Amino acid sequence: MTRILLASFALAAPALAQPYDLLLQGGHVIDPASNINAVRDVAVAGGRIARVAARIAPEQARKVINVAGRYVVPGLVDLHFHAFGYSGALLPDDTALPTGSTTVVDAGGAGYRTFETFKKTVIANSKTRVLVLLNIAGNGMTGAASEDNVEDMLPEKTAEVIRANRDLIVGIKVAHFGKPGWDALKRAVSAGRLAEVPVMVDDKIFTNTGRTSREKLLDVMRPGDMHTHMYNDRQVEIISRYNGKVQEYAIEARKRGVLFDLGHGAGSLLWPVAVSAAKQGFWPDTISTDLHASSILMQQSDMPNCMSKMMLLGMKLEDAVRKSTMVPAQVIRRYPEIGTLGEGRVADVAVLAETEGVFAFKDAWGKKMMGTRKLENVLTLRGGTLVWDSEGRGFPEWNTAGDYEVIP
């Protein structure tokens, strides 16, 4: 009996000695939620962060990836993405995961009438965590026929769909309303009150609408609501065109809890506005891409590029990480489920390389500003699984990895 017990223990010992599935070794961890900004090892087990420490013995992990010289941050949370409905919608797994975004929030592609189709066709088939800002327009972001149709903006129906899908729907989107008055925004806010969720506002200042930024920010939007495209003065005039100062109503709106989101996109980062605002300390609360077919290429609007542009304007790296992880997770009430590398949390991780050199950073209108630091995502974990590895750090050398498996 003694011999049998000893033999069983000997067989179990190797498994017990490797409690971790994966170890990210030697990277510089930036996790604002945990107040960590230092070189640390990160261990993953069962798809979750198991331990973050100055040193974790590599023998304890079944797989070790050396990420020395790289920044290890929580998976990026892109608060403004387009994955459905809109003609320029993108597949999240093809465009978000390679750039470090493990969570994207589709900003208004679906309305109450089209959400189930979105859920079945895109959300259910994505490795990326896809959350939703439900459009107040019933058919979603399908053009003026939908987005200007006030009769199809039904707060009660919208709230009903949100309440039935709280695991996926995190807020409401109102966008592109081209008619006079506040009907669309007020209906979105009404739905937000009914469902107890925030509203993201994408509202251009048209001369024929009679709407003003002051009224929108101070009288209609609520604390916790967010205005995207903040550095586009056609959307929200935060910088006075007369004296270049941040508008008092923008400062007051922020004090009362209205949030400002970058939403870079194809037309919503203008260097003159961004430079003036940054010099006066009026930064985005959240960094997001507004990534779609028209903004993914020439506008350089993925998350690492957006973070790099904010750093070019003077934002600290740690703040850029915080506004791309913890803060957006808080805004959509998913923190600390996401947005942190805290022990026990889901192992969504982005590994970023910072390169020094000479780089041209374009705004959304094709004007460039030169910079010397650029972030690039080189490795992504989604739920503890390696889904992107541009530097091949998680792969063995071909001539030392043993025989190739023959595929019939």
One Martini backbone bead per residue (centre of mass of N, CA, C, O) as a GRO file, in nm:
protein
  408
    1MET     BB    1   0.058   0.062  -0.021
    2THR     BB    2   0.296   0.257   0.004
    3ARG     BB    3   0.394   0.232  -0.291
    4ILE     BB    4   0.138   0.337  -0.426
    5LEU     BB    5   0.134   0.621  -0.297
    6LEU     BB    6   0.413   0.711  -0.397
    7ALA     BB    7   0.354   0.682  -0.697
    8SER     BB    8   0.117   0.882  -0.710
    9PHE     BB    9   0.274   1.131  -0.612
   10ALA     BB   10   0.487   1.133  -0.837
   11LEU     BB   11   0.279   1.183  -1.069
   12ALA     BB   12   0.151   1.457  -0.943
   13ALA     BB   13   0.382   1.664  -0.901
   14PRO     BB   14   0.417   1.806  -1.181
   15ALA     BB   15   0.132   1.932  -1.185
   16LEU     BB   16   0.163   2.093  -0.915
   17ALA     BB   17   0.422   2.259  -1.031
   18GLN     BB   18   0.194   2.364  -1.267
   19PRO     BB   19  -0.046   2.608  -1.215
   20TYR     BB   20   0.024   2.735  -1.497
   21ASP     BB   21  -0.037   2.801  -1.832
   22LEU     BB   22   0.087   3.105  -1.824
   23LEU     BB   23   0.385   3.320  -1.883
   24LEU     BB   24   0.460   3.658  -1.845
   25GLN     BB   25   0.794   3.770  -1.892
   26GLY     BB   26   0.945   4.083  -1.806
   27GLY     BB   27   0.737   4.297  -1.812
   28HIS     BB   28   0.580   4.615  -1.824
   29VAL     BB   29   0.347   4.692  -1.598
   30ILE     BB   30   0.021   4.852  -1.670
   31ASP     BB   31  -0.212   4.899  -1.386
   32PRO     BB   32  -0.407   5.133  -1.262
   33ALA     BB   33  -0.606   4.965  -1.083
   34SER     BB   34  -0.332   4.841  -0.919
   35ASN     BB   35  -0.088   5.037  -0.911
   36ILE     BB   36   0.095   4.945  -1.169
   37ASN     BB   37   0.456   5.043  -1.261
   38ALA     BB   38   0.626   4.759  -1.352
   39VAL     BB   39   0.818   4.495  -1.336
   40ARG     BB   40   0.643   4.190  -1.433
   41ASP     BB   41   0.477   3.900  -1.372
   42VAL     BB   42   0.228   3.695  -1.557
   43ALA     BB   43  -0.024   3.474  -1.453
   44VAL     BB   44  -0.210   3.199  -1.604
   45ALA     BB   45  -0.542   3.051  -1.519
   46GLY     BB   46  -0.827   2.957  -1.657
   47GLY     BB   47  -0.840   3.256  -1.807
   48ARG     BB   48  -0.685   3.393  -1.560
   49ILE     BB   49  -0.554   3.589  -1.329
   50ALA     BB   50  -0.328   3.457  -1.086
   51ARG     BB   51  -0.052   3.641  -1.107
   52VAL     BB   52   0.140   3.926  -0.973
   53ALA     BB   53   0.502   3.958  -0.998
   54ALA     BB   54   0.836   4.003  -0.986
   55ARG     BB   55   0.856   3.674  -0.949
   56ILE     BB   56   0.810   3.378  -1.152
   57ALA     BB   57   0.855   3.064  -1.186
   58PRO     BB   58   0.877   2.900  -1.487
   59GLU     BB   59   0.816   2.605  -1.378
   60GLN     BB   60   0.500   2.684  -1.317
   61ALA     BB   61   0.474   2.677  -1.635
   62ARG     BB   62   0.376   2.548  -1.947
   63LYS     BB   63   0.410   2.853  -2.054
   64VAL     BB   64   0.659   3.081  -2.190
   65ILE     BB   65   0.673   3.445  -2.228
   66ASN     BB   66   0.888   3.678  -2.347
   67VAL     BB   67   0.836   4.049  -2.261
   68ALA     BB   68   1.078   4.201  -2.275
   69GLY     BB   69   1.047   4.545  -2.356
   70ARG     BB   70   0.742   4.546  -2.272
   71TYR     BB   71   0.406   4.624  -2.246
   72VAL     BB   72   0.168   4.533  -1.989
   73VAL     BB   73  -0.183   4.529  -2.045
   74PRO     BB   74  -0.485   4.564  -2.054
   75GLY     BB   75  -0.726   4.508  -2.238
   76LEU     BB   76  -0.861   4.690  -2.466
   77VAL     BB   77  -1.126   4.952  -2.461
   78ASP     BB   78  -1.351   5.011  -2.719
   79LEU     BB   79  -1.611   5.253  -2.715
   80HIS     BB   80  -1.578   5.295  -3.052
   81PHE     BB   81  -1.740   5.083  -3.277
   82HIS     BB   82  -1.786   4.891  -3.600
   83ALA     BB   83  -1.990   4.571  -3.649
   84PHE     BB   84  -2.278   4.697  -3.750
   85GLY     BB   85  -2.501   4.809  -4.013
   86TYR     BB   86  -2.293   4.974  -4.107
   87SER     BB   87  -2.127   4.989  -4.410
   88GLY     BB   88  -1.830   5.000  -4.240
   89ALA     BB   89  -1.819   4.742  -4.107
   90LEU     BB   90  -1.636   4.525  -3.885
   91LEU     BB   91  -1.435   4.266  -3.791
   92PRO     BB   92  -1.311   4.225  -3.483
   93ASP     BB   93  -1.096   3.991  -3.519
   94ASP     BB   94  -0.941   4.151  -3.759
   95THR     BB   95  -0.908   4.454  -3.592
   96ALA     BB   96  -0.884   4.432  -3.274
   97LEU     BB   97  -0.691   4.208  -3.172
   98PRO     BB   98  -0.426   4.311  -3.325
   99THR     BB   99  -0.465   4.602  -3.141
  100GLY     BB  100  -0.563   4.503  -2.829
  101SER     BB  101  -0.876   4.466  -2.855
  102THR     BB  102  -1.094   4.275  -2.645
  103THR     BB  103  -1.295   4.524  -2.639
  104VAL     BB  104  -1.604   4.617  -2.796
  105VAL     BB  105  -1.821   4.897  -2.885
  106ASP     BB  106  -2.102   4.918  -3.043
  107ALA     BB  107  -2.209   5.231  -3.209
  108GLY     BB  108  -2.531   5.188  -3.332
  109GLY     BB  109  -2.591   4.957  -3.545
  110ALA     BB  110  -2.825   4.877  -3.351
  111GLY     BB  111  -3.155   4.819  -3.286
  112TYR     BB  112  -3.431   4.681  -3.157
  113ARG     BB  113  -3.490   4.533  -3.442
  114THR     BB  114  -3.161   4.424  -3.495
  115PHE     BB  115  -3.015   4.286  -3.254
  116GLU     BB  116  -3.053   3.977  -3.296
  117THR     BB  117  -2.885   3.965  -3.551
  118PHE     BB  118  -2.624   4.063  -3.428
  119LYS     BB  119  -2.597   3.842  -3.214
  120LYS     BB  120  -2.593   3.591  -3.417
  121THR     BB  121  -2.368   3.694  -3.637
  122VAL     BB  122  -2.139   3.837  -3.445
  123ILE     BB  123  -2.117   3.798  -3.138
  124ALA     BB  124  -2.130   3.473  -3.136
  125ASN     BB  125  -1.861   3.479  -3.358
  126SER     BB  126  -1.668   3.614  -3.140
  127LYS     BB  127  -1.381   3.657  -2.957
  128THR     BB  128  -1.452   3.916  -2.913
  129ARG     BB  129  -1.577   4.146  -2.705
  130VAL     BB  130  -1.919   4.235  -2.766
  131LEU     BB  131  -2.068   4.535  -2.725
  132VAL     BB  132  -2.360   4.766  -2.667
  133LEU     BB  133  -2.500   5.046  -2.839
  134LEU     BB  134  -2.820   5.127  -2.867
  135ASN     BB  135  -3.013   5.245  -3.094
  136ILE     BB  136  -3.283   5.459  -3.103
  137ALA     BB  137  -3.303   5.347  -3.373
  138GLY     BB  138  -3.458   5.066  -3.479
  139ASN     BB  139  -3.245   5.018  -3.743
  140GLY     BB  140  -3.017   5.195  -3.696
  141MET     BB  141  -2.714   5.246  -3.890
  142THR     BB  142  -2.880   5.317  -4.212
  143GLY     BB  143  -2.945   5.615  -4.217
  144ALA     BB  144  -3.170   5.872  -4.248
  145ALA     BB  145  -3.430   5.698  -4.252
  146SER     BB  146  -3.361   5.612  -3.952
  147GLU     BB  147  -3.207   5.864  -3.794
  148ASP     BB  148  -3.476   6.066  -3.865
  149ASN     BB  149  -3.694   5.866  -3.729
  150VAL     BB  150  -3.881   5.942  -3.465
  151GLU     BB  151  -4.113   5.722  -3.473
  152ASP     BB  152  -3.864   5.492  -3.425
  153MET     BB  153  -3.815   5.624  -3.131
  154LEU     BB  154  -3.845   5.390  -2.862
  155PRO     BB  155  -3.796   5.387  -2.534
  156GLU     BB  156  -3.949   5.133  -2.433
  157LYS     BB  157  -3.837   4.928  -2.638
  158THR     BB  158  -3.540   4.978  -2.587
  159ALA     BB  159  -3.545   4.907  -2.282
  160GLU     BB  160  -3.647   4.618  -2.315
  161VAL     BB  161  -3.398   4.508  -2.468
  162ILE     BB  162  -3.192   4.579  -2.254
  163ARG     BB  163  -3.309   4.417  -2.012
  164ALA     BB  164  -3.277   4.136  -2.185
  165ASN     BB  165  -2.942   4.238  -2.246
  166ARG     BB  166  -2.721   4.312  -2.012
  167ASP     BB  167  -2.469   4.140  -2.107
  168LEU     BB  168  -2.442   4.343  -2.381
  169ILE     BB  169  -2.594   4.605  -2.304
  170VAL     BB  170  -2.453   4.945  -2.208
  171GLY     BB  171  -2.631   5.137  -2.405
  172ILE     BB  172  -2.679   5.442  -2.592
  173LYS     BB  173  -2.737   5.568  -2.930
  174VAL     BB  174  -2.692   5.891  -3.088
  175ALA     BB  175  -2.717   5.978  -3.449
  176HIS     BB  176  -2.729   6.197  -3.725
  177PHE     BB  177  -2.930   6.417  -3.663
  178GLY     BB  178  -3.087   6.649  -3.914
  179LYS     BB  179  -3.295   6.779  -3.743
  180PRO     BB  180  -3.466   6.970  -3.562
  181GLY     BB  181  -3.386   6.953  -3.248
  182TRP     BB  182  -3.423   6.705  -2.952
  183ASP     BB  183  -3.570   6.434  -3.000
  184ALA     BB  184  -3.352   6.215  -3.015
  185LEU     BB  185  -3.201   6.273  -2.748
  186LYS     BB  186  -3.448   6.263  -2.558
  187ARG     BB  187  -3.518   5.966  -2.623
  188ALA     BB  188  -3.252   5.847  -2.532
  189VAL     BB  189  -3.266   5.950  -2.240
  190SER     BB  190  -3.529   5.810  -2.170
  191ALA     BB  191  -3.419   5.524  -2.214
  192GLY     BB  192  -3.190   5.552  -2.008
  193ARG     BB  193  -3.373   5.581  -1.763
  194LEU     BB  194  -3.534   5.316  -1.789
  195ALA     BB  195  -3.250   5.132  -1.809
  196GLU     BB  196  -2.999   5.252  -1.666
  197VAL     BB  197  -2.820   5.408  -1.896
  198PRO     BB  198  -2.606   5.536  -2.105
  199VAL     BB  199  -2.523   5.802  -2.341
  200MET     BB  200  -2.425   5.837  -2.676
  201VAL     BB  201  -2.307   6.129  -2.853
  202ASP     BB  202  -2.373   6.210  -3.212
  203ASP     BB  203  -2.367   6.565  -3.281
  204LYS     BB  204  -2.418   6.779  -3.513
  205ILE     BB  205  -2.369   7.120  -3.617
  206PHE     BB  206  -2.637   7.252  -3.757
  207THR     BB  207  -2.783   7.534  -3.891
  208ASN     BB  208  -3.092   7.392  -3.910
  209THR     BB  209  -3.146   7.292  -3.592
  210GLY     BB  210  -3.094   7.486  -3.329
  211ARG     BB  211  -2.839   7.370  -3.205
  212THR     BB  212  -2.633   7.357  -2.908
  213SER     BB  213  -2.374   7.286  -2.706
  214ARG     BB  214  -2.475   7.408  -2.445
  215GLU     BB  215  -2.751   7.271  -2.429
  216LYS     BB  216  -2.660   6.981  -2.454
  217LEU     BB  217  -2.455   6.971  -2.202
  218LEU     BB  218  -2.653   7.121  -1.975
  219ASP     BB  219  -2.973   7.019  -2.046
  220VAL     BB  220  -2.971   6.710  -2.169
  221MET     BB  221  -2.739   6.587  -2.053
  222ARG     BB  222  -2.601   6.352  -1.835
  223PRO     BB  223  -2.456   6.207  -1.600
  224GLY     BB  224  -2.253   5.969  -1.788
  225ASP     BB  225  -2.268   6.089  -2.039
  226MET     BB  226  -2.142   6.087  -2.387
  227HIS     BB  227  -1.917   6.269  -2.597
  228THR     BB  228  -1.824   6.227  -2.901
  229HIS     BB  229  -1.596   6.384  -3.094
  230MET     BB  230  -1.438   6.623  -2.930
  231TYR     BB  231  -1.215   6.704  -3.179
  232ASN     BB  232  -1.489   6.817  -3.330
  233ASP     BB  233  -1.633   7.128  -3.409
  234ARG     BB  234  -1.902   6.996  -3.543
  235GLN     BB  235  -2.002   6.849  -3.276
  236VAL     BB  236  -1.828   7.007  -3.038
  237GLU     BB  237  -1.772   7.328  -2.899
  238ILE     BB  238  -1.489   7.354  -2.695
  239ILE     BB  239  -1.365   7.571  -2.887
  240SER     BB  240  -1.318   7.884  -2.944
  241ARG     BB  241  -1.325   8.080  -3.244
  242TYR     BB  242  -1.219   8.356  -3.104
  243ASN     BB  243  -0.991   8.261  -2.849
  244GLY     BB  244  -0.913   7.939  -2.800
  245LYS     BB  245  -1.093   7.856  -2.570
  246VAL     BB  246  -1.238   7.688  -2.340
  247GLN     BB  247  -1.546   7.636  -2.281
  248GLU     BB  248  -1.742   7.687  -2.011
  249TYR     BB  249  -1.958   7.466  -2.073
  250ALA     BB  250  -1.754   7.232  -2.084
  251ILE     BB  251  -1.650   7.257  -1.797
  252GLU     BB  252  -1.929   7.231  -1.660
  253ALA     BB  253  -2.005   6.956  -1.775
  254ARG     BB  254  -1.776   6.801  -1.643
  255LYS     BB  255  -1.852   6.870  -1.349
  256ARG     BB  256  -2.149   6.723  -1.393
  257GLY     BB  257  -2.049   6.437  -1.566
  258VAL     BB  258  -1.972   6.476  -1.845
  259LEU     BB  259  -1.841   6.296  -2.113
  260PHE     BB  260  -1.530   6.259  -2.309
  261ASP     BB  261  -1.473   6.135  -2.638
  262LEU     BB  262  -1.280   6.081  -2.899
  263GLY     BB  263  -1.354   5.943  -3.173
  264HIS     BB  264  -1.177   5.965  -3.431
  265GLY     BB  265  -1.195   5.850  -3.713
  266ALA     BB  266  -1.251   6.018  -4.032
  267GLY     BB  267  -1.335   6.332  -3.876
  268SER     BB  268  -1.246   6.359  -3.528
  269LEU     BB  269  -0.936   6.471  -3.563
  270LEU     BB  270  -0.816   6.793  -3.486
  271TRP     BB  271  -0.537   6.955  -3.430
  272PRO     BB  272  -0.628   7.241  -3.342
  273VAL     BB  273  -0.818   7.136  -3.120
  274ALA     BB  274  -0.633   6.938  -2.964
  275VAL     BB  275  -0.403   7.129  -2.894
  276SER     BB  276  -0.565   7.341  -2.740
  277ALA     BB  277  -0.694   7.150  -2.531
  278ALA     BB  278  -0.432   7.024  -2.415
  279LYS     BB  279  -0.300   7.290  -2.313
  280GLN     BB  280  -0.575   7.317  -2.115
  281GLY     BB  281  -0.651   7.013  -2.007
  282PHE     BB  282  -0.863   6.891  -2.235
  283TRP     BB  283  -0.934   6.572  -2.207
  284PRO     BB  284  -1.007   6.267  -2.249
  285ASP     BB  285  -1.170   6.019  -2.079
  286THR     BB  286  -1.172   5.858  -2.356
  287ILE     BB  287  -1.032   5.616  -2.574
  288SER     BB  288  -1.120   5.604  -2.926
  289THR     BB  289  -1.183   5.514  -3.276
  290ASP     BB  290  -1.411   5.476  -3.485
  291LEU     BB  291  -1.404   5.201  -3.634
  292HIS     BB  292  -1.385   5.177  -3.993
  293ALA     BB  293  -1.347   5.162  -4.329
  294SER     BB  294  -1.269   5.487  -4.337
  295SER     BB  295  -1.044   5.470  -4.071
  296ILE     BB  296  -0.824   5.226  -4.077
  297LEU     BB  297  -0.602   5.357  -4.256
  298MET     BB  298  -0.521   5.674  -4.309
  299GLN     BB  299  -0.604   5.765  -3.998
  300GLN     BB  300  -0.484   5.603  -3.769
  301SER     BB  301  -0.739   5.461  -3.555
  302ASP     BB  302  -0.627   5.283  -3.364
  303MET     BB  303  -0.549   5.247  -3.043
  304PRO     BB  304  -0.237   5.289  -3.045
  305ASN     BB  305  -0.256   5.547  -3.218
  306CYS     BB  306  -0.435   5.712  -3.029
  307MET     BB  307  -0.240   5.702  -2.793
  308SER     BB  308   0.001   5.832  -2.941
  309LYS     BB  309  -0.141   6.105  -2.996
  310MET     BB  310  -0.181   6.182  -2.701
  311MET     BB  311   0.123   6.175  -2.633
  312LEU     BB  312   0.203   6.396  -2.835
  313LEU     BB  313   0.023   6.611  -2.661
  314GLY     BB  314   0.118   6.501  -2.339
  315MET     BB  315   0.038   6.233  -2.254
  316LYS     BB  316   0.066   5.991  -2.045
  317LEU     BB  317   0.097   5.660  -2.063
  318GLU     BB  318  -0.074   5.583  -1.815
  319ASP     BB  319  -0.320   5.751  -1.907
  320ALA     BB  320  -0.367   5.608  -2.176
  321VAL     BB  321  -0.428   5.337  -2.045
  322ARG     BB  322  -0.659   5.421  -1.856
  323LYS     BB  323  -0.840   5.543  -2.107
  324SER     BB  324  -0.826   5.222  -2.240
  325THR     BB  325  -0.951   5.061  -1.977
  326MET     BB  326  -1.075   5.139  -1.695
  327VAL     BB  327  -1.265   5.374  -1.773
  328PRO     BB  328  -1.447   5.240  -1.989
  329ALA     BB  329  -1.536   5.014  -1.796
  330GLN     BB  330  -1.680   5.209  -1.602
  331VAL     BB  331  -1.881   5.348  -1.796
  332ILE     BB  332  -2.010   5.041  -1.867
  333ARG     BB  333  -2.008   4.861  -1.606
  334ARG     BB  334  -1.729   4.637  -1.620
  335TYR     BB  335  -1.600   4.710  -1.360
  336PRO     BB  336  -1.357   4.453  -1.292
  337GLU     BB  337  -1.394   4.249  -1.525
  338ILE     BB  338  -1.254   4.479  -1.680
  339GLY     BB  339  -0.951   4.681  -1.704
  340THR     BB  340  -0.766   4.451  -1.560
  341LEU     BB  341  -0.491   4.259  -1.375
  342GLY     BB  342  -0.637   4.132  -1.163
  343GLU     BB  343  -0.677   3.892  -0.956
  344GLY     BB  344  -0.928   3.683  -1.116
  345ARG     BB  345  -0.931   3.801  -1.383
  346VAL     BB  346  -0.961   3.826  -1.693
  347ALA     BB  347  -0.724   3.732  -1.958
  348ASP     BB  348  -0.687   4.037  -2.079
  349VAL     BB  349  -0.417   4.116  -2.312
  350ALA     BB  350  -0.168   4.367  -2.382
  351VAL     BB  351   0.124   4.402  -2.594
  352LEU     BB  352   0.353   4.674  -2.601
  353ALA     BB  353   0.531   4.869  -2.829
  354GLU     BB  354   0.798   5.109  -2.803
  355THR     BB  355   0.896   5.345  -3.045
  356GLU     BB  356   1.182   5.514  -3.156
  357GLY     BB  357   1.159   5.815  -3.371
  358VAL     BB  358   1.012   5.905  -3.688
  359PHE     BB  359   0.674   6.032  -3.697
  360ALA     BB  360   0.361   6.036  -3.867
  361PHE     BB  361   0.066   6.208  -3.756
  362LYS     BB  362  -0.264   6.188  -3.839
  363ASP     BB  363  -0.540   6.331  -3.901
  364ALA     BB  364  -0.868   6.326  -4.028
  365TRP     BB  365  -0.755   6.560  -4.255
  366GLY     BB  366  -0.442   6.497  -4.345
  367LYS     BB  367  -0.270   6.610  -4.109
  368LYS     BB  368   0.057   6.648  -3.978
  369MET     BB  369   0.251   6.517  -3.696
  370MET     BB  370   0.545   6.503  -3.534
  371GLY     BB  371   0.712   6.216  -3.384
  372THR     BB  372   0.896   5.978  -3.137
  373ARG     BB  373   0.640   5.795  -3.047
  374LYS     BB  374   0.529   5.442  -3.071
  375LEU     BB  375   0.256   5.231  -3.066
  376GLU     BB  376   0.238   4.860  -3.057
  377ASN     BB  377   0.080   4.571  -3.107
  378VAL     BB  378   0.213   4.221  -3.039
  379LEU     BB  379   0.004   4.102  -2.813
  380THR     BB  380  -0.280   3.873  -2.747
  381LEU     BB  381  -0.516   3.813  -2.490
  382ARG     BB  382  -0.812   3.595  -2.473
  383GLY     BB  383  -0.888   3.438  -2.205
  384GLY     BB  384  -0.572   3.321  -2.217
  385THR     BB  385  -0.555   3.334  -2.528
  386LEU     BB  386  -0.365   3.323  -2.805
  387VAL     BB  387  -0.441   3.568  -3.087
  388TRP     BB  388  -0.165   3.747  -3.091
  389ASP     BB  389   0.181   3.735  -3.265
  390SER     BB  390   0.400   3.928  -3.437
  391GLU     BB  391   0.687   3.820  -3.290
  392GLY     BB  392   0.679   3.511  -3.192
  393ARG     BB  393   0.703   3.461  -2.868
  394GLY     BB  394   0.503   3.188  -2.854
  395PHE     BB  395   0.728   3.042  -3.032
  396PRO     BB  396   0.920   2.810  -3.158
  397GLU     BB  397   1.182   2.698  -3.300
  398TRP     BB  398   1.190   2.509  -3.579
  399ASN     BB  399   1.477   2.339  -3.505
  400THR     BB  400   1.358   2.270  -3.179
  401ALA     BB  401   1.040   2.147  -3.196
  402GLY     BB  402   1.047   1.913  -3.369
  403ASP     BB  403   0.830   1.745  -3.530
  404TYR     BB  404   0.622   1.752  -3.780
  405GLU     BB  405   0.299   1.747  -3.848
  406VAL     BB  406   0.110   1.542  -4.041
  407ILE     BB  407  -0.115   1.644  -4.290
  408PRO     BB  408  -0.361   1.473  -4.476
   0.00000   0.00000   0.00000
